[in-house]
PDB file of C-alpha atoms in Angstrom:
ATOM      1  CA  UNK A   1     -11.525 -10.768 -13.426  1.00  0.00           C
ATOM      2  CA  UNK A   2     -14.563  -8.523 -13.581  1.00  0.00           C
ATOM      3  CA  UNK A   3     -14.290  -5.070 -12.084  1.00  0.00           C
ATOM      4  CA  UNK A   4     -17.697  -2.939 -12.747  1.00  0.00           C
ATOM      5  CA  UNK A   5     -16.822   0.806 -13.558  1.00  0.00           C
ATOM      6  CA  UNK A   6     -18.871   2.840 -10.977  1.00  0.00           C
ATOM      7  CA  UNK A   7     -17.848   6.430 -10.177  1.00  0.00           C
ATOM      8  CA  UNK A   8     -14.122   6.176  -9.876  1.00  0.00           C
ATOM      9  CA  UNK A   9     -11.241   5.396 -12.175  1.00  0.00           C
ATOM     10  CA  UNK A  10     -10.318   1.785 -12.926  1.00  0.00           C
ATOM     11  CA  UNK A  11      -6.437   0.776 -13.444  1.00  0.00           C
ATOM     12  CA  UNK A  12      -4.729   1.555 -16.617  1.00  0.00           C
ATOM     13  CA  UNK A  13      -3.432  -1.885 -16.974  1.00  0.00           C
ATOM     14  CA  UNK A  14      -4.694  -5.142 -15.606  1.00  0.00           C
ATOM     15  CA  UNK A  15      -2.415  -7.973 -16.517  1.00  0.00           C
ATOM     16  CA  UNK A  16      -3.050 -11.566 -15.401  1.00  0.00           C
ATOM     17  CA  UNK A  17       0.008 -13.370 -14.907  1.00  0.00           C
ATOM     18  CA  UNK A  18       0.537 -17.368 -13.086  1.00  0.00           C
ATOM     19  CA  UNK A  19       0.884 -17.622  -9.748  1.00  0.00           C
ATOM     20  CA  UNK A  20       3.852 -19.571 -10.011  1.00  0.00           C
ATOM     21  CA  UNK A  21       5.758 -16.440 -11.310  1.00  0.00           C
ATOM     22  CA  UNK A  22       4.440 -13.996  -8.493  1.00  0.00           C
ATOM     23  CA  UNK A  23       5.046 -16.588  -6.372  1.00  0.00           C
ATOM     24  CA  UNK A  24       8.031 -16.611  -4.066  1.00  0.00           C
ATOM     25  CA  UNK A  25      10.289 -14.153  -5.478  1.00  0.00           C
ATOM     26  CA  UNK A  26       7.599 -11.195  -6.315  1.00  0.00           C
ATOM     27  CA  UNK A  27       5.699 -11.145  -3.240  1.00  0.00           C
ATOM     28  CA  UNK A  28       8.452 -10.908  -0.305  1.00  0.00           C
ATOM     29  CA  UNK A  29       7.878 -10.457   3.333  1.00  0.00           C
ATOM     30  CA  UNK A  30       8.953  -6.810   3.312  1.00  0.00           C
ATOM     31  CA  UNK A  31       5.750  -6.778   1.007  1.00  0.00           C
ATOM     32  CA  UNK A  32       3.988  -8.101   3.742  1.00  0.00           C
ATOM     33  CA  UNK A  33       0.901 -10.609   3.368  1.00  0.00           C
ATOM     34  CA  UNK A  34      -1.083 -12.147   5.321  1.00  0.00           C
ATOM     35  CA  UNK A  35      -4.175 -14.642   5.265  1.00  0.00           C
ATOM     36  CA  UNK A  36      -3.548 -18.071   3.224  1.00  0.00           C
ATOM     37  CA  UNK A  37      -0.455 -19.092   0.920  1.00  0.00           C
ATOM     38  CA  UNK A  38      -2.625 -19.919  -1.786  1.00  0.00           C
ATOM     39  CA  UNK A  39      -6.165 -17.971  -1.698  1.00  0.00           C
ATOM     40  CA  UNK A  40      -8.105 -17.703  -4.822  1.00  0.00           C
ATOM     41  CA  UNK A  41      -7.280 -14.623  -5.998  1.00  0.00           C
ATOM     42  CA  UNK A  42      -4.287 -12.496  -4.981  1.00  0.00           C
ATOM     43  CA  UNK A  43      -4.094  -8.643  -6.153  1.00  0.00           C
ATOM     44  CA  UNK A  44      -0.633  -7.066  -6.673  1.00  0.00           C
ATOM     45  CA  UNK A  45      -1.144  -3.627  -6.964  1.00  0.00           C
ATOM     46  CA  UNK A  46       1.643  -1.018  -7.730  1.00  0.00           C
ATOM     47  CA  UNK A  47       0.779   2.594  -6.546  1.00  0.00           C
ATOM     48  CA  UNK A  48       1.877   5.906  -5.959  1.00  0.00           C
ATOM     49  CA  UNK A  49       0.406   7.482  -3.082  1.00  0.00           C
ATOM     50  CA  UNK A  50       0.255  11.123  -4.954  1.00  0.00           C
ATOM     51  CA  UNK A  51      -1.645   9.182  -7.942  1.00  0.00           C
ATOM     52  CA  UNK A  52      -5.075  10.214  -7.897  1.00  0.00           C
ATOM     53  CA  UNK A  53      -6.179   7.532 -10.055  1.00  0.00           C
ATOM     54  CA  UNK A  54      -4.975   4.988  -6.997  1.00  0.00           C
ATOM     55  CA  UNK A  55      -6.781   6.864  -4.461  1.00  0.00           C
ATOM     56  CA  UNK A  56      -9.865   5.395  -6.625  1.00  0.00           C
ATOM     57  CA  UNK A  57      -8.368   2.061  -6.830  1.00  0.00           C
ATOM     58  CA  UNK A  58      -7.546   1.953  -2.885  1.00  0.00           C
ATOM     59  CA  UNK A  59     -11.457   3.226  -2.748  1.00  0.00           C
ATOM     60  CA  UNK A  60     -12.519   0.549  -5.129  1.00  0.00           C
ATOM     61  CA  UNK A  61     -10.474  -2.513  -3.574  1.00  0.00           C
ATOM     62  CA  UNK A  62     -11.460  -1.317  -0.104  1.00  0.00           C
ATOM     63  CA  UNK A  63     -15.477  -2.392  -1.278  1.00  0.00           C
ATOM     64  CA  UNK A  64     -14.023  -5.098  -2.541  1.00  0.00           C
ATOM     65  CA  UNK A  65     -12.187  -6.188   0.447  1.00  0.00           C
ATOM     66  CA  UNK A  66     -15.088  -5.578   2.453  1.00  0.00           C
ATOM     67  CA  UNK A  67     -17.701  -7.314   0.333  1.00  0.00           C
ATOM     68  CA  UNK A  68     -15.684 -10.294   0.713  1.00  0.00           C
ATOM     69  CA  UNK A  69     -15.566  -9.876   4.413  1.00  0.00           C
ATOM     70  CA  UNK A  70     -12.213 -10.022   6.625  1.00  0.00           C
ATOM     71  CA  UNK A  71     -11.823 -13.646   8.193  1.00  0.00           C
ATOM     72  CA  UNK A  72      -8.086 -13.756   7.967  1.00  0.00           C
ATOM     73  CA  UNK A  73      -5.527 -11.994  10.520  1.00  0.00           C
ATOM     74  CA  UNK A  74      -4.784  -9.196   8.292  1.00  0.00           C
ATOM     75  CA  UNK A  75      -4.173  -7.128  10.623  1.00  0.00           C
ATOM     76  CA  UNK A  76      -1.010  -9.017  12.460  1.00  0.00           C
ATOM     77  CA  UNK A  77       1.515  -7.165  10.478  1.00  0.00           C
ATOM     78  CA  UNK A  78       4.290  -5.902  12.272  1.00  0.00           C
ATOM     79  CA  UNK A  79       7.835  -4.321  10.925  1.00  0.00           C
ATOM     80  CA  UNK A  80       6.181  -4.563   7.575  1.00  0.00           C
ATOM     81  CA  UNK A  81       6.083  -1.710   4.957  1.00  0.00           C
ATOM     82  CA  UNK A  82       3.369  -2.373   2.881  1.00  0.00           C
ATOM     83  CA  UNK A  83       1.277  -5.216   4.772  1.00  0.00           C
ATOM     84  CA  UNK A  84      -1.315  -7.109   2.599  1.00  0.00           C
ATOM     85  CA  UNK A  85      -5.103  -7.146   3.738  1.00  0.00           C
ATOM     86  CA  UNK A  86      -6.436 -10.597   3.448  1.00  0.00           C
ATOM     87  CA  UNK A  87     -10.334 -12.463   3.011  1.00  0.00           C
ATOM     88  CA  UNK A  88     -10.371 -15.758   3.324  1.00  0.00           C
ATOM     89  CA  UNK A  89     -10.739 -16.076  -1.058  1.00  0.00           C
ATOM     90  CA  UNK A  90      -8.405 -12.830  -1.394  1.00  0.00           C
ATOM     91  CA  UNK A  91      -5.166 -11.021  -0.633  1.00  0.00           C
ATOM     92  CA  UNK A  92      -3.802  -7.805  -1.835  1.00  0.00           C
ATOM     93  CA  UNK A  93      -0.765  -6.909  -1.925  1.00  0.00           C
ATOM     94  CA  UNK A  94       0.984  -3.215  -2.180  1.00  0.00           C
ATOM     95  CA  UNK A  95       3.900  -2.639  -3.875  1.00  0.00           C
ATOM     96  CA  UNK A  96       5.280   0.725  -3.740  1.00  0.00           C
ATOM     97  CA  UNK A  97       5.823   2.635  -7.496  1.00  0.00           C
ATOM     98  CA  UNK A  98       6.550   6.173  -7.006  1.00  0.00           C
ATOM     99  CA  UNK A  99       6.786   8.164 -10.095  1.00  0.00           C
ATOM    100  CA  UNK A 100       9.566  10.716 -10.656  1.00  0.00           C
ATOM    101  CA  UNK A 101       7.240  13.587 -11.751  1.00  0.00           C
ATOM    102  CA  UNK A 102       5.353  13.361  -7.974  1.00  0.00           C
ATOM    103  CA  UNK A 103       7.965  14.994  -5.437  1.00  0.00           C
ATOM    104  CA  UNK A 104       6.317  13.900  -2.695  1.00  0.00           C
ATOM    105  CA  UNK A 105       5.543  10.338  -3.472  1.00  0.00           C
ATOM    106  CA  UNK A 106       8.861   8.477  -2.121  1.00  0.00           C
ATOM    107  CA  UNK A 107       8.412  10.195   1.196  1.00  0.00           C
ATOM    108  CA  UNK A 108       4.466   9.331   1.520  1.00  0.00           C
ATOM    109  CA  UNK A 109       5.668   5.480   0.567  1.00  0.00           C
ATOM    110  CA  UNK A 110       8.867   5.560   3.244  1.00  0.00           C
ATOM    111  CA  UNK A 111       5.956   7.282   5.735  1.00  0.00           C
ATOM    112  CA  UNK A 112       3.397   4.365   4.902  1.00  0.00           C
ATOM    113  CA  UNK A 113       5.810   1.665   5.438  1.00  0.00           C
ATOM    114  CA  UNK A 114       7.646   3.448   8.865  1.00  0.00           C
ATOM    115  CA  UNK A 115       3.983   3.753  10.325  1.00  0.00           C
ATOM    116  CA  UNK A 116       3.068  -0.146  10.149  1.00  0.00           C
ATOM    117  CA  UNK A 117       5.817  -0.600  12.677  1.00  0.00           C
ATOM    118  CA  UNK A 118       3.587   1.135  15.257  1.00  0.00           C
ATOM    119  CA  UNK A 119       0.264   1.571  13.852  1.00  0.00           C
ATOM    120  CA  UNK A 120      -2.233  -0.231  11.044  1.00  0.00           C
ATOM    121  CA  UNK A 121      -0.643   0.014   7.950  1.00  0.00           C
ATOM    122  CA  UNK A 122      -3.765  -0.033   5.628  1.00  0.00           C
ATOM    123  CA  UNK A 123      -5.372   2.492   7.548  1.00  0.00           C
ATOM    124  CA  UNK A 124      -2.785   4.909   7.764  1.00  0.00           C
ATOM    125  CA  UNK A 125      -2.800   4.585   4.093  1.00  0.00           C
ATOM    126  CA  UNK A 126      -6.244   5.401   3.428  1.00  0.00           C
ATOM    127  CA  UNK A 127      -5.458   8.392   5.432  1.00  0.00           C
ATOM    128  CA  UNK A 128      -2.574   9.296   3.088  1.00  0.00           C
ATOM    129  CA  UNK A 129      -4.891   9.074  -0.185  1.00  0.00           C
ATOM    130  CA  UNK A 130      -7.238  11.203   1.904  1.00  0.00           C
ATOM    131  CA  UNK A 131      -4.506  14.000   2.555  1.00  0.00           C
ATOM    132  CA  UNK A 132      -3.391  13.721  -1.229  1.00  0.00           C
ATOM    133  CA  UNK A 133      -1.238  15.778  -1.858  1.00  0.00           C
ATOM    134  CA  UNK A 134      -0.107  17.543   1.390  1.00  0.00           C
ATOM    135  CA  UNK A 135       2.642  14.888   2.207  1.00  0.00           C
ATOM    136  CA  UNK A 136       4.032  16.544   5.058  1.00  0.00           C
ATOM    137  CA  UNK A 137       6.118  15.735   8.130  1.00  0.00           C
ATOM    138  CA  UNK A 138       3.151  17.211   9.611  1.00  0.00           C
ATOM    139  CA  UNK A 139       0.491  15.635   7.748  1.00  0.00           C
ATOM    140  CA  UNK A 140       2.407  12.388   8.852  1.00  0.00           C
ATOM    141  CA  UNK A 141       1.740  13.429  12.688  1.00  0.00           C
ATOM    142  CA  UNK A 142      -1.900  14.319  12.346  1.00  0.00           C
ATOM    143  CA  UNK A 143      -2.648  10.762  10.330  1.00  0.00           C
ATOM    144  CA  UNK A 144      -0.526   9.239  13.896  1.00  0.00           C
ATOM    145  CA  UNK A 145      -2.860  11.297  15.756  1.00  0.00           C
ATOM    146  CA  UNK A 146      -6.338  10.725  14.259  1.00  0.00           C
ATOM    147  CA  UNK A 147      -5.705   7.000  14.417  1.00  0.00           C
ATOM    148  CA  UNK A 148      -4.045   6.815  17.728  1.00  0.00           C
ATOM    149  CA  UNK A 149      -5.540   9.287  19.820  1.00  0.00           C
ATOM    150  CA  UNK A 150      -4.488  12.895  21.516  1.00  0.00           C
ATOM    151  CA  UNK A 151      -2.533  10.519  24.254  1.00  0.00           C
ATOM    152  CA  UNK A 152      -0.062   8.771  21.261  1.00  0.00           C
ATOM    153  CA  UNK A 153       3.213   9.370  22.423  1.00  0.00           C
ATOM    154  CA  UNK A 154       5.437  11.965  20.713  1.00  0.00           C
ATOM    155  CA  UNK A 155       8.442   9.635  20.556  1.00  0.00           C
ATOM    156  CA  UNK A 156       6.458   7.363  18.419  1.00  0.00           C
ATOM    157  CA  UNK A 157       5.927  10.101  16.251  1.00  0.00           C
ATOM    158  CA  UNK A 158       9.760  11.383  16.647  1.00  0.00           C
ATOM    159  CA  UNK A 159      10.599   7.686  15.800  1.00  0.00           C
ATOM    160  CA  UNK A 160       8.367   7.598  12.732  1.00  0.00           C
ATOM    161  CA  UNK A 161       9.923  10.989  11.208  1.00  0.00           C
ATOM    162  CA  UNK A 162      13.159   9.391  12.255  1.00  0.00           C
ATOM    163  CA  UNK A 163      12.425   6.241  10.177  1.00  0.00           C
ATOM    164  CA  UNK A 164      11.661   8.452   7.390  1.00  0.00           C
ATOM    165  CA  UNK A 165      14.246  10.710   7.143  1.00  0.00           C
ATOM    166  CA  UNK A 166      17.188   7.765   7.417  1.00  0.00           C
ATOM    167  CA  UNK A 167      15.314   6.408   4.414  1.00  0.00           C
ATOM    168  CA  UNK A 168      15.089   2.724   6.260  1.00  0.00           C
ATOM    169  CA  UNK A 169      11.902   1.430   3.522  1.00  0.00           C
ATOM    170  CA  UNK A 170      13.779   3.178   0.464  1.00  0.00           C
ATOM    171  CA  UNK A 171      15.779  -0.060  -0.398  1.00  0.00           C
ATOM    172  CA  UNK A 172      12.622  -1.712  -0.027  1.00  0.00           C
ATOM    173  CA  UNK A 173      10.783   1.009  -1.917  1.00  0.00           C
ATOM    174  CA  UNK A 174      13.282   0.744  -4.970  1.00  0.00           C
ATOM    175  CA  UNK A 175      13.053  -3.001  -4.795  1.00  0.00           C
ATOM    176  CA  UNK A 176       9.554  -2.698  -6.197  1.00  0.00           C
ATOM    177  CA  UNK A 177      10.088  -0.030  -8.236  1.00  0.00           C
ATOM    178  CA  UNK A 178      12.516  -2.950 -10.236  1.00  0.00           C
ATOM    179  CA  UNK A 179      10.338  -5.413 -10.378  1.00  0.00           C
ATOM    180  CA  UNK A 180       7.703  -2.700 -12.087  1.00  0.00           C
ATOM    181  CA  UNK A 181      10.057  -2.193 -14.658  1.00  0.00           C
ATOM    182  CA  UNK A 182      10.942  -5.580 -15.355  1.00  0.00           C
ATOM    183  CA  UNK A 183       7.573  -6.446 -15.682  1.00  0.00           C
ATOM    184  CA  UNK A 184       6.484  -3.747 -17.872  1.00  0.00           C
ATOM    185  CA  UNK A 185       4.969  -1.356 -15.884  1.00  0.00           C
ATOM    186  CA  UNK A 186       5.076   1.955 -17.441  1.00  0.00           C
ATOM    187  CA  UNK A 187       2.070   3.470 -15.199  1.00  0.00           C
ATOM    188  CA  UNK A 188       0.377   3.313 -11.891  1.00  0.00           C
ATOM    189  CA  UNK A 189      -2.036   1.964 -11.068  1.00  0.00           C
ATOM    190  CA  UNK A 190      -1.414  -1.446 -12.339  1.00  0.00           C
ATOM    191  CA  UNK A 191      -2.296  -3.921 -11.011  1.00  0.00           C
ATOM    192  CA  UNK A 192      -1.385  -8.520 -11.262  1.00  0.00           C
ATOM    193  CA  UNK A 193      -4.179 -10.760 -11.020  1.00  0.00           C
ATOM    194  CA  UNK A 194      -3.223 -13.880  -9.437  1.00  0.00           C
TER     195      UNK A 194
END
């Protein structure tokens, strides 16, 4: 893997591990993927949204997403948390690794994962890295807002702070969380190469 250091911060760990062990029990549909089974290079990426070293990743894997061009339906992701973006050669995949020390993380994550029931999960991200760290029930509206328009309709919004506040993604949310720590991860970002 070759990742050129520009002007943001590159992952503290990069560990390349088989396909066959990501492969079906790491990546899940609650992970949500899209694109081909078996591209050329899938990312796993484990993040926490109040991390400011993975706002530069997302910023970094966003060029690289879109150097590759998007020619798979990546954007067909419904009911899914953290959906994967997709080229036809690559697919990333989020995984959700809120740290303890960031109070705000596990809501920004259950807030990510409610909004890709109702609106583009990779954008509202972006949007999320871009409020960093003002994690909000009202940040949450204006990200609805900016991406859907003035007309959005306040029960989606009621139904997103809803969705957060029963905690629906947090077994989901935990779920990665394990498989972090039984892979090692001590730190975010980290991130599996294929």
């Amino acid at each position: 893997v070759f990742v050129e250091r520009r002007s943001v911060a590159v992952p503290d760990q990069v560990i390349a591990i088989p396909a066959a062990v990501i492969e079906p029990e790491f990546i899940t549909d609650a992970d949500g993927r899209s694109g081909k089974n078996q591209p050329v290079v899938t990312i796993v990426e484990f993040c926490d949204f109040e991390s400011k070293e993975c706002k530069s990743l997302n910023l970094l894997l966003n060029r690289v997403m879109e150097e590759y061009g998007k020619d798979c339906l990546g954007y067909e992701i419904k009911n899914l948390g953290a959906g994967g973006r997709c080229t036809k050669h690559l697919r990333r995949i989020h995984k959700d690794f809120p740290l303890d020390i960031h109070l705000r993380s596990m809501i920004s994550a259950e807030a990510a994962r409610c909004s890709a029931q109702v609106t583009d999960y990779w954008k509202f991200q972006d949007q999320l890295y871009q409020m960093q760290p003002d994690f909000t029930p009202n940040t949450f509206a204006r990200i609805f807002t900016s991406l859907e328009g003035q007309d959005f309709s306040s029960s989606y919004q009621n139904d997103l702070m809803r969705c957060i506040t029963q905690d629906r993604f947090k077994p989901d949310i935990e779920r990665d969380k394990q498989q972090a720590q039984a892979l090692g991860v001590k730190t975010v970002p980290t991130l599996f190469v294929n």
